[in-house]
Amino acid sequence: MQTNLAHDELFDYAPILLKMDKMCQELHDLCLHKKVDTVPEMTNEMIVAARQLRAWAANEAEKAGNW
């Protein structure tokens, strides 16, 4: 899936990226304390957004010759 996003459109992902960052930190903390029975789950919306962002980043890197 190829996604072409302008740099300003990246801002729309900010809330989702912040949620993902918080979730990663919580997961890390849970794993450190061996409390993995309450691991948070990513929503489908967050997974789709992450995949779109990854596709955009790969496209930008390819265009810049950094891939």
mmCIF file with all atom_site columns, N, CA and C in Angstrom:
data_model
loop_
_atom_site.group_PDB
_atom_site.id
_atom_site.type_symbol
_atom_site.label_atom_id
_atom_site.label_alt_id
_atom_site.label_comp_id
_atom_site.label_asym_id
_atom_site.label_entity_id
_atom_site.label_seq_id
_atom_site.pdbx_PDB_ins_code
_atom_site.Cartn_x
_atom_site.Cartn_y
_atom_site.Cartn_z
_atom_site.occupancy
_atom_site.B_iso_or_equiv
_atom_site.pdbx_formal_charge
_atom_site.auth_seq_id
_atom_site.auth_comp_id
_atom_site.auth_asym_id
_atom_site.auth_atom_id
_atom_site.pdbx_PDB_model_num
ATOM 1   N N  . MET A 1 1  ? 0.847  -1.175 0.000  1.00 0.00 ? 1  MET A N  1
ATOM 2   C CA . MET A 1 1  ? 0.000  0.000  0.000  1.00 0.00 ? 1  MET A CA 1
ATOM 3   C C  . MET A 1 1  ? 0.886  1.228  0.000  1.00 0.00 ? 1  MET A C  1
ATOM 4   N N  . GLN A 1 2  ? 0.729  2.081  -0.984 1.00 0.00 ? 2  GLN A N  1
ATOM 5   C CA . GLN A 1 2  ? 1.508  3.307  -1.105 1.00 0.00 ? 2  GLN A CA 1
ATOM 6   C C  . GLN A 1 2  ? 0.668  4.476  -0.626 1.00 0.00 ? 2  GLN A C  1
ATOM 7   N N  . THR A 1 3  ? 1.187  5.250  0.305  1.00 0.00 ? 3  THR A N  1
ATOM 8   C CA . THR A 1 3  ? 0.459  6.395  0.825  1.00 0.00 ? 3  THR A CA 1
ATOM 9   C C  . THR A 1 3  ? 1.298  7.635  0.624  1.00 0.00 ? 3  THR A C  1
ATOM 10  N N  . ASN A 1 4  ? 0.746  8.646  -0.028 1.00 0.00 ? 4  ASN A N  1
ATOM 11  C CA . ASN A 1 4  ? 1.461  9.893  -0.228 1.00 0.00 ? 4  ASN A CA 1
ATOM 12  C C  . ASN A 1 4  ? 0.880  10.946 0.691  1.00 0.00 ? 4  ASN A C  1
ATOM 13  N N  . LEU A 1 5  ? 1.621  11.304 1.715  1.00 0.00 ? 5  LEU A N  1
ATOM 14  C CA . LEU A 1 5  ? 1.162  12.296 2.671  1.00 0.00 ? 5  LEU A CA 1
ATOM 15  C C  . LEU A 1 5  ? 2.077  13.507 2.605  1.00 0.00 ? 5  LEU A C  1
ATOM 16  N N  . ALA A 1 6  ? 1.493  14.686 2.626  1.00 0.00 ? 6  ALA A N  1
ATOM 17  C CA . ALA A 1 6  ? 2.289  15.900 2.734  1.00 0.00 ? 6  ALA A CA 1
ATOM 18  C C  . ALA A 1 6  ? 2.800  16.000 4.163  1.00 0.00 ? 6  ALA A C  1
ATOM 19  N N  . HIS A 1 7  ? 3.841  16.785 4.351  1.00 0.00 ? 7  HIS A N  1
ATOM 20  C CA . HIS A 1 7  ? 4.408  16.914 5.693  1.00 0.00 ? 7  HIS A CA 1
ATOM 21  C C  . HIS A 1 7  ? 3.398  17.464 6.690  1.00 0.00 ? 7  HIS A C  1
ATOM 22  N N  . ASP A 1 8  ? 2.511  18.386 6.259  1.00 0.00 ? 8  ASP A N  1
ATOM 23  C CA . ASP A 1 8  ? 1.518  18.928 7.204  1.00 0.00 ? 8  ASP A CA 1
ATOM 24  C C  . ASP A 1 8  ? 0.528  17.846 7.631  1.00 0.00 ? 8  ASP A C  1
ATOM 25  N N  . GLU A 1 9  ? 0.273  16.873 6.759  1.00 0.00 ? 9  GLU A N  1
ATOM 26  C CA . GLU A 1 9  ? -0.679 15.821 7.099  1.00 0.00 ? 9  GLU A CA 1
ATOM 27  C C  . GLU A 1 9  ? -0.127 14.899 8.179  1.00 0.00 ? 9  GLU A C  1
ATOM 28  N N  . LEU A 1 10 ? 1.177  14.911 8.365  1.00 0.00 ? 10 LEU A N  1
ATOM 29  C CA . LEU A 1 10 ? 1.780  14.102 9.412  1.00 0.00 ? 10 LEU A CA 1
ATOM 30  C C  . LEU A 1 10 ? 1.250  14.530 10.770 1.00 0.00 ? 10 LEU A C  1
ATOM 31  N N  . PHE A 1 11 ? 0.895  15.800 10.918 1.00 0.00 ? 11 PHE A N  1
ATOM 32  C CA . PHE A 1 11 ? 0.378  16.311 12.189 1.00 0.00 ? 11 PHE A CA 1
ATOM 33  C C  . PHE A 1 11 ? -0.890 15.579 12.595 1.00 0.00 ? 11 PHE A C  1
ATOM 34  N N  . ASP A 1 12 ? -1.703 15.150 11.637 1.00 0.00 ? 12 ASP A N  1
ATOM 35  C CA . ASP A 1 12 ? -2.934 14.426 11.942 1.00 0.00 ? 12 ASP A CA 1
ATOM 36  C C  . ASP A 1 12 ? -2.648 13.136 12.700 1.00 0.00 ? 12 ASP A C  1
ATOM 37  N N  . TYR A 1 13 ? -1.453 12.610 12.548 1.00 0.00 ? 13 TYR A N  1
ATOM 38  C CA . TYR A 1 13 ? -1.087 11.369 13.218 1.00 0.00 ? 13 TYR A CA 1
ATOM 39  C C  . TYR A 1 13 ? -0.561 11.600 14.627 1.00 0.00 ? 13 TYR A C  1
ATOM 40  N N  . ALA A 1 14 ? -0.327 12.858 14.997 1.00 0.00 ? 14 ALA A N  1
ATOM 41  C CA . ALA A 1 14 ? 0.276  13.153 16.301 1.00 0.00 ? 14 ALA A CA 1
ATOM 42  C C  . ALA A 1 14 ? -0.469 12.503 17.469 1.00 0.00 ? 14 ALA A C  1
ATOM 43  N N  . PRO A 1 15 ? -1.806 12.622 17.579 1.00 0.00 ? 15 PRO A N  1
ATOM 44  C CA . PRO A 1 15 ? -2.488 12.001 18.722 1.00 0.00 ? 15 PRO A CA 1
ATOM 45  C C  . PRO A 1 15 ? -2.322 10.479 18.753 1.00 0.00 ? 15 PRO A C  1
ATOM 46  N N  . ILE A 1 16 ? -2.356 9.851  17.590 1.00 0.00 ? 16 ILE A N  1
ATOM 47  C CA . ILE A 1 16 ? -2.205 8.397  17.534 1.00 0.00 ? 16 ILE A CA 1
ATOM 48  C C  . ILE A 1 16 ? -0.782 8.002  17.906 1.00 0.00 ? 16 ILE A C  1
ATOM 49  N N  . LEU A 1 17 ? 0.197  8.765  17.405 1.00 0.00 ? 17 LEU A N  1
ATOM 50  C CA . LEU A 1 17 ? 1.585  8.462  17.740 1.00 0.00 ? 17 LEU A CA 1
ATOM 51  C C  . LEU A 1 17 ? 1.850  8.653  19.229 1.00 0.00 ? 17 LEU A C  1
ATOM 52  N N  . LEU A 1 18 ? 1.228  9.666  19.824 1.00 0.00 ? 18 LEU A N  1
ATOM 53  C CA . LEU A 1 18 ? 1.384  9.877  21.265 1.00 0.00 ? 18 LEU A CA 1
ATOM 54  C C  . LEU A 1 18 ? 0.777  8.719  22.053 1.00 0.00 ? 18 LEU A C  1
ATOM 55  N N  . LYS A 1 19 ? -0.397 8.229  21.605 1.00 0.00 ? 19 LYS A N  1
ATOM 56  C CA . LYS A 1 19 ? -1.012 7.069  22.264 1.00 0.00 ? 19 LYS A CA 1
ATOM 57  C C  . LYS A 1 19 ? -0.099 5.850  22.162 1.00 0.00 ? 19 LYS A C  1
ATOM 58  N N  . MET A 1 20 ? 0.481  5.651  20.966 1.00 0.00 ? 20 MET A N  1
ATOM 59  C CA . MET A 1 20 ? 1.361  4.509  20.764 1.00 0.00 ? 20 MET A CA 1
ATOM 60  C C  . MET A 1 20 ? 2.604  4.624  21.639 1.00 0.00 ? 20 MET A C  1
ATOM 61  N N  . ASP A 1 21 ? 3.151  5.837  21.742 1.00 0.00 ? 21 ASP A N  1
ATOM 62  C CA . ASP A 1 21 ? 4.329  6.049  22.570 1.00 0.00 ? 21 ASP A CA 1
ATOM 63  C C  . ASP A 1 21 ? 4.020  5.745  24.032 1.00 0.00 ? 21 ASP A C  1
ATOM 64  N N  . LYS A 1 22 ? 2.863  6.236  24.496 1.00 0.00 ? 22 LYS A N  1
ATOM 65  C CA . LYS A 1 22 ? 2.450  5.992  25.883 1.00 0.00 ? 22 LYS A CA 1
ATOM 66  C C  . LYS A 1 22 ? 2.253  4.489  26.114 1.00 0.00 ? 22 LYS A C  1
ATOM 67  N N  . MET A 1 23 ? 1.634  3.826  25.146 1.00 0.00 ? 23 MET A N  1
ATOM 68  C CA . MET A 1 23 ? 1.392  2.395  25.269 1.00 0.00 ? 23 MET A CA 1
ATOM 69  C C  . MET A 1 23 ? 2.712  1.623  25.306 1.00 0.00 ? 23 MET A C  1
ATOM 70  N N  . CYS A 1 24 ? 3.664  2.031  24.481 1.00 0.00 ? 24 CYS A N  1
ATOM 71  C CA . CYS A 1 24 ? 4.973  1.363  24.483 1.00 0.00 ? 24 CYS A CA 1
ATOM 72  C C  . CYS A 1 24 ? 5.656  1.531  25.829 1.00 0.00 ? 24 CYS A C  1
ATOM 73  N N  . GLN A 1 25 ? 5.567  2.734  26.398 1.00 0.00 ? 25 GLN A N  1
ATOM 74  C CA . GLN A 1 25 ? 6.173  2.969  27.711 1.00 0.00 ? 25 GLN A CA 1
ATOM 75  C C  . GLN A 1 25 ? 5.490  2.117  28.780 1.00 0.00 ? 25 GLN A C  1
ATOM 76  N N  . GLU A 1 26 ? 4.141  2.052  28.724 1.00 0.00 ? 26 GLU A N  1
ATOM 77  C CA . GLU A 1 26 ? 3.404  1.230  29.686 1.00 0.00 ? 26 GLU A CA 1
ATOM 78  C C  . GLU A 1 26 ? 3.786  -0.239 29.547 1.00 0.00 ? 26 GLU A C  1
ATOM 79  N N  . LEU A 1 27 ? 3.884  -0.702 28.314 1.00 0.00 ? 27 LEU A N  1
ATOM 80  C CA . LEU A 1 27 ? 4.262  -2.095 28.072 1.00 0.00 ? 27 LEU A CA 1
ATOM 81  C C  . LEU A 1 27 ? 5.663  -2.370 28.614 1.00 0.00 ? 27 LEU A C  1
ATOM 82  N N  . HIS A 1 28 ? 6.575  -1.451 28.358 1.00 0.00 ? 28 HIS A N  1
ATOM 83  C CA . HIS A 1 28 ? 7.942  -1.592 28.861 1.00 0.00 ? 28 HIS A CA 1
ATOM 84  C C  . HIS A 1 28 ? 7.943  -1.679 30.389 1.00 0.00 ? 28 HIS A C  1
ATOM 85  N N  . ASP A 1 29 ? 7.201  -0.775 31.024 1.00 0.00 ? 29 ASP A N  1
ATOM 86  C CA . ASP A 1 29 ? 7.118  -0.774 32.489 1.00 0.00 ? 29 ASP A CA 1
ATOM 87  C C  . ASP A 1 29 ? 6.496  -2.068 33.015 1.00 0.00 ? 29 ASP A C  1
ATOM 88  N N  . LEU A 1 30 ? 5.439  -2.536 32.351 1.00 0.00 ? 30 LEU A N  1
ATOM 89  C CA . LEU A 1 30 ? 4.792  -3.778 32.773 1.00 0.00 ? 30 LEU A CA 1
ATOM 90  C C  . LEU A 1 30 ? 5.745  -4.962 32.661 1.00 0.00 ? 30 LEU A C  1
ATOM 91  N N  . CYS A 1 31 ? 6.491  -4.997 31.576 1.00 0.00 ? 31 CYS A N  1
ATOM 92  C CA . CYS A 1 31 ? 7.433  -6.102 31.383 1.00 0.00 ? 31 CYS A CA 1
ATOM 93  C C  . CYS A 1 31 ? 8.540  -6.056 32.434 1.00 0.00 ? 31 CYS A C  1
ATOM 94  N N  . LEU A 1 32 ? 9.003  -4.851 32.760 1.00 0.00 ? 32 LEU A N  1
ATOM 95  C CA . LEU A 1 32 ? 10.050 -4.724 33.777 1.00 0.00 ? 32 LEU A CA 1
ATOM 96  C C  . LEU A 1 32 ? 9.574  -5.215 35.133 1.00 0.00 ? 32 LEU A C  1
ATOM 97  N N  . HIS A 1 33 ? 8.295  -5.010 35.408 1.00 0.00 ? 33 HIS A N  1
ATOM 98  C CA . HIS A 1 33 ? 7.747  -5.392 36.703 1.00 0.00 ? 33 HIS A CA 1
ATOM 99  C C  . HIS A 1 33 ? 7.017  -6.737 36.658 1.00 0.00 ? 33 HIS A C  1
ATOM 100 N N  . LYS A 1 34 ? 7.152  -7.443 35.532 1.00 0.00 ? 34 LYS A N  1
ATOM 101 C CA . LYS A 1 34 ? 6.554  -8.776 35.367 1.00 0.00 ? 34 LYS A CA 1
ATOM 102 C C  . LYS A 1 34 ? 5.037  -8.773 35.537 1.00 0.00 ? 34 LYS A C  1
ATOM 103 N N  . LYS A 1 35 ? 4.412  -7.655 35.186 1.00 0.00 ? 35 LYS A N  1
ATOM 104 C CA . LYS A 1 35 ? 2.951  -7.568 35.289 1.00 0.00 ? 35 LYS A CA 1
ATOM 105 C C  . LYS A 1 35 ? 2.354  -7.607 33.880 1.00 0.00 ? 35 LYS A C  1
ATOM 106 N N  . VAL A 1 36 ? 2.667  -8.631 33.149 1.00 0.00 ? 36 VAL A N  1
ATOM 107 C CA . VAL A 1 36 ? 2.263  -8.697 31.758 1.00 0.00 ? 36 VAL A CA 1
ATOM 108 C C  . VAL A 1 36 ? 0.824  -9.155 31.551 1.00 0.00 ? 36 VAL A C  1
ATOM 109 N N  . ASP A 1 37 ? 0.094  -9.409 32.610 1.00 0.00 ? 37 ASP A N  1
ATOM 110 C CA . ASP A 1 37 ? -1.298 -9.825 32.460 1.00 0.00 ? 37 ASP A CA 1
ATOM 111 C C  . ASP A 1 37 ? -2.206 -8.644 32.112 1.00 0.00 ? 37 ASP A C  1
ATOM 112 N N  . THR A 1 38 ? -1.707 -7.422 32.212 1.00 0.00 ? 38 THR A N  1
ATOM 113 C CA . THR A 1 38 ? -2.523 -6.244 31.898 1.00 0.00 ? 38 THR A CA 1
ATOM 114 C C  . THR A 1 38 ? -1.919 -5.432 30.753 1.00 0.00 ? 38 THR A C  1
ATOM 115 N N  . VAL A 1 39 ? -1.303 -6.132 29.803 1.00 0.00 ? 39 VAL A N  1
ATOM 116 C CA . VAL A 1 39 ? -0.677 -5.443 28.675 1.00 0.00 ? 39 VAL A CA 1
ATOM 117 C C  . VAL A 1 39 ? -1.747 -4.736 27.844 1.00 0.00 ? 39 VAL A C  1
ATOM 118 N N  . PRO A 1 40 ? -1.548 -3.441 27.536 1.00 0.00 ? 40 PRO A N  1
ATOM 119 C CA . PRO A 1 40 ? -2.531 -2.717 26.726 1.00 0.00 ? 40 PRO A CA 1
ATOM 120 C C  . PRO A 1 40 ? -2.546 -3.233 25.291 1.00 0.00 ? 40 PRO A C  1
ATOM 121 N N  . GLU A 1 41 ? -3.682 -3.090 24.630 1.00 0.00 ? 41 GLU A N  1
ATOM 122 C CA . GLU A 1 41 ? -3.817 -3.551 23.252 1.00 0.00 ? 41 GLU A CA 1
ATOM 123 C C  . GLU A 1 41 ? -3.889 -2.364 22.307 1.00 0.00 ? 41 GLU A C  1
ATOM 124 N N  . MET A 1 42 ? -3.303 -2.543 21.121 1.00 0.00 ? 42 MET A N  1
ATOM 125 C CA . MET A 1 42 ? -3.408 -1.499 20.099 1.00 0.00 ? 42 MET A CA 1
ATOM 126 C C  . MET A 1 42 ? -4.756 -1.646 19.414 1.00 0.00 ? 42 MET A C  1
ATOM 127 N N  . THR A 1 43 ? -5.402 -0.523 19.148 1.00 0.00 ? 43 THR A N  1
ATOM 128 C CA . THR A 1 43 ? -6.671 -0.568 18.431 1.00 0.00 ? 43 THR A CA 1
ATOM 129 C C  . THR A 1 43 ? -6.396 -0.731 16.941 1.00 0.00 ? 43 THR A C  1
ATOM 130 N N  . ASN A 1 44 ? -7.395 -1.178 16.196 1.00 0.00 ? 44 ASN A N  1
ATOM 131 C CA . ASN A 1 44 ? -7.250 -1.309 14.747 1.00 0.00 ? 44 ASN A CA 1
ATOM 132 C C  . ASN A 1 44 ? -6.910 0.030  14.110 1.00 0.00 ? 44 ASN A C  1
ATOM 133 N N  . GLU A 1 45 ? -7.504 1.111  14.632 1.00 0.00 ? 45 GLU A N  1
ATOM 134 C CA . GLU A 1 45 ? -7.232 2.450  14.097 1.00 0.00 ? 45 GLU A CA 1
ATOM 135 C C  . GLU A 1 45 ? -5.746 2.793  14.244 1.00 0.00 ? 45 GLU A C  1
ATOM 136 N N  . MET A 1 46 ? -5.169 2.455  15.385 1.00 0.00 ? 46 MET A N  1
ATOM 137 C CA . MET A 1 46 ? -3.756 2.740  15.619 1.00 0.00 ? 46 MET A CA 1
ATOM 138 C C  . MET A 1 46 ? -2.866 1.899  14.711 1.00 0.00 ? 46 MET A C  1
ATOM 139 N N  . ILE A 1 47 ? -3.240 0.657  14.485 1.00 0.00 ? 47 ILE A N  1
ATOM 140 C CA . ILE A 1 47 ? -2.452 -0.220 13.619 1.00 0.00 ? 47 ILE A CA 1
ATOM 141 C C  . ILE A 1 47 ? -2.489 0.286  12.182 1.00 0.00 ? 47 ILE A C  1
ATOM 142 N N  . VAL A 1 48 ? -3.668 0.659  11.700 1.00 0.00 ? 48 VAL A N  1
ATOM 143 C CA . VAL A 1 48 ? -3.806 1.182  10.337 1.00 0.00 ? 48 VAL A CA 1
ATOM 144 C C  . VAL A 1 48 ? -3.000 2.466  10.188 1.00 0.00 ? 48 VAL A C  1
ATOM 145 N N  . ALA A 1 49 ? -3.105 3.359  11.161 1.00 0.00 ? 49 ALA A N  1
ATOM 146 C CA . ALA A 1 49 ? -2.374 4.624  11.103 1.00 0.00 ? 49 ALA A CA 1
ATOM 147 C C  . ALA A 1 49 ? -0.867 4.384  11.108 1.00 0.00 ? 49 ALA A C  1
ATOM 148 N N  . ALA A 1 50 ? -0.411 3.437  11.901 1.00 0.00 ? 50 ALA A N  1
ATOM 149 C CA . ALA A 1 50 ? 1.021  3.132  11.952 1.00 0.00 ? 50 ALA A CA 1
ATOM 150 C C  . ALA A 1 50 ? 1.500  2.586  10.612 1.00 0.00 ? 50 ALA A C  1
ATOM 151 N N  . ARG A 1 51 ? 0.703  1.746  9.983  1.00 0.00 ? 51 ARG A N  1
ATOM 152 C CA . ARG A 1 51 ? 1.076  1.198  8.671  1.00 0.00 ? 51 ARG A CA 1
ATOM 153 C C  . ARG A 1 51 ? 1.106  2.288  7.610  1.00 0.00 ? 51 ARG A C  1
ATOM 154 N N  . GLN A 1 52 ? 0.138  3.207  7.658  1.00 0.00 ? 52 GLN A N  1
ATOM 155 C CA . GLN A 1 52 ? 0.130  4.311  6.705  1.00 0.00 ? 52 GLN A CA 1
ATOM 156 C C  . GLN A 1 52 ? 1.343  5.208  6.908  1.00 0.00 ? 52 GLN A C  1
ATOM 157 N N  . LEU A 1 53 ? 1.670  5.464  8.148  1.00 0.00 ? 53 LEU A N  1
ATOM 158 C CA . LEU A 1 53 ? 2.824  6.299  8.451  1.00 0.00 ? 53 LEU A CA 1
ATOM 159 C C  . LEU A 1 53 ? 4.116  5.626  7.999  1.00 0.00 ? 53 LEU A C  1
ATOM 160 N N  . ARG A 1 54 ? 4.213  4.316  8.211  1.00 0.00 ? 54 ARG A N  1
ATOM 161 C CA . ARG A 1 54 ? 5.396  3.576  7.774  1.00 0.00 ? 54 ARG A CA 1
ATOM 162 C C  . ARG A 1 54 ? 5.528  3.635  6.254  1.00 0.00 ? 54 ARG A C  1
ATOM 163 N N  . ALA A 1 55 ? 4.407  3.480  5.541  1.00 0.00 ? 55 ALA A N  1
ATOM 164 C CA . ALA A 1 55 ? 4.432  3.541  4.082  1.00 0.00 ? 55 ALA A CA 1
ATOM 165 C C  . ALA A 1 55 ? 4.861  4.925  3.610  1.00 0.00 ? 55 ALA A C  1
ATOM 166 N N  . TRP A 1 56 ? 4.343  5.962  4.268  1.00 0.00 ? 56 TRP A N  1
ATOM 167 C CA . TRP A 1 56 ? 4.720  7.326  3.914  1.00 0.00 ? 56 TRP A CA 1
ATOM 168 C C  . TRP A 1 56 ? 6.216  7.540  4.146  1.00 0.00 ? 56 TRP A C  1
ATOM 169 N N  . ALA A 1 57 ? 6.720  7.093  5.303  1.00 0.00 ? 57 ALA A N  1
ATOM 170 C CA . ALA A 1 57 ? 8.133  7.279  5.631  1.00 0.00 ? 57 ALA A CA 1
ATOM 171 C C  . ALA A 1 57 ? 9.027  6.525  4.645  1.00 0.00 ? 57 ALA A C  1
ATOM 172 N N  . ALA A 1 58 ? 8.627  5.323  4.264  1.00 0.00 ? 58 ALA A N  1
ATOM 173 C CA . ALA A 1 58 ? 9.397  4.544  3.294  1.00 0.00 ? 58 ALA A CA 1
ATOM 174 C C  . ALA A 1 58 ? 9.420  5.249  1.948  1.00 0.00 ? 58 ALA A C  1
ATOM 175 N N  . ASN A 1 59 ? 8.284  5.810  1.544  1.00 0.00 ? 59 ASN A N  1
ATOM 176 C CA . ASN A 1 59 ? 8.197  6.536  0.287  1.00 0.00 ? 59 ASN A CA 1
ATOM 177 C C  . ASN A 1 59 ? 9.095  7.774  0.316  1.00 0.00 ? 59 ASN A C  1
ATOM 178 N N  . GLU A 1 60 ? 9.065  8.513  1.418  1.00 0.00 ? 60 GLU A N  1
ATOM 179 C CA . GLU A 1 60 ? 9.900  9.711  1.551  1.00 0.00 ? 60 GLU A CA 1
ATOM 180 C C  . GLU A 1 60 ? 11.383 9.343  1.527  1.00 0.00 ? 60 GLU A C  1
ATOM 181 N N  . ALA A 1 61 ? 11.744 8.269  2.206  1.00 0.00 ? 61 ALA A N  1
ATOM 182 C CA . ALA A 1 61 ? 13.139 7.833  2.232  1.00 0.00 ? 61 ALA A CA 1
ATOM 183 C C  . ALA A 1 61 ? 13.592 7.393  0.848  1.00 0.00 ? 61 ALA A C  1
ATOM 184 N N  . GLU A 1 62 ? 12.704 6.709  0.136  1.00 0.00 ? 62 GLU A N  1
ATOM 185 C CA . GLU A 1 62 ? 13.026 6.259  -1.217 1.00 0.00 ? 62 GLU A CA 1
ATOM 186 C C  . GLU A 1 62 ? 13.227 7.449  -2.147 1.00 0.00 ? 62 GLU A C  1
ATOM 187 N N  . LYS A 1 63 ? 12.347 8.448  -2.034 1.00 0.00 ? 63 LYS A N  1
ATOM 188 C CA . LYS A 1 63 ? 12.476 9.651  -2.867 1.00 0.00 ? 63 LYS A CA 1
ATOM 189 C C  . LYS A 1 63 ? 13.770 10.398 -2.557 1.00 0.00 ? 63 LYS A C  1
ATOM 190 N N  . ALA A 1 64 ? 14.190 10.370 -1.292 1.00 0.00 ? 64 ALA A N  1
ATOM 191 C CA . ALA A 1 64 ? 15.405 11.075 -0.886 1.00 0.00 ? 64 ALA A CA 1
ATOM 192 C C  . ALA A 1 64 ? 16.663 10.243 -1.167 1.00 0.00 ? 64 ALA A C  1
ATOM 193 N N  . GLY A 1 65 ? 16.477 9.000  -1.583 1.00 0.00 ? 65 GLY A N  1
ATOM 194 C CA . GLY A 1 65 ? 17.604 8.133  -1.881 1.00 0.00 ? 65 GLY A CA 1
ATOM 195 C C  . GLY A 1 65 ? 18.250 7.530  -0.651 1.00 0.00 ? 65 GLY A C  1
ATOM 196 N N  . ASN A 1 66 ? 17.511 7.492  0.454  1.00 0.00 ? 66 ASN A N  1
ATOM 197 C CA . ASN A 1 66 ? 18.049 6.950  1.704  1.00 0.00 ? 66 ASN A CA 1
ATOM 198 C C  . ASN A 1 66 ? 17.536 5.554  1.999  1.00 0.00 ? 66 ASN A C  1
ATOM 199 N N  . TRP A 1 67 ? 16.986 4.871  1.068  1.00 0.00 ? 67 TRP A N  1
ATOM 200 C CA . TRP A 1 67 ? 16.371 3.569  1.327  1.00 0.00 ? 67 TRP A CA 1
ATOM 201 C C  . TRP A 1 67 ? 17.268 2.454  0.938  1.00 0.00 ? 67 TRP A C  1
#
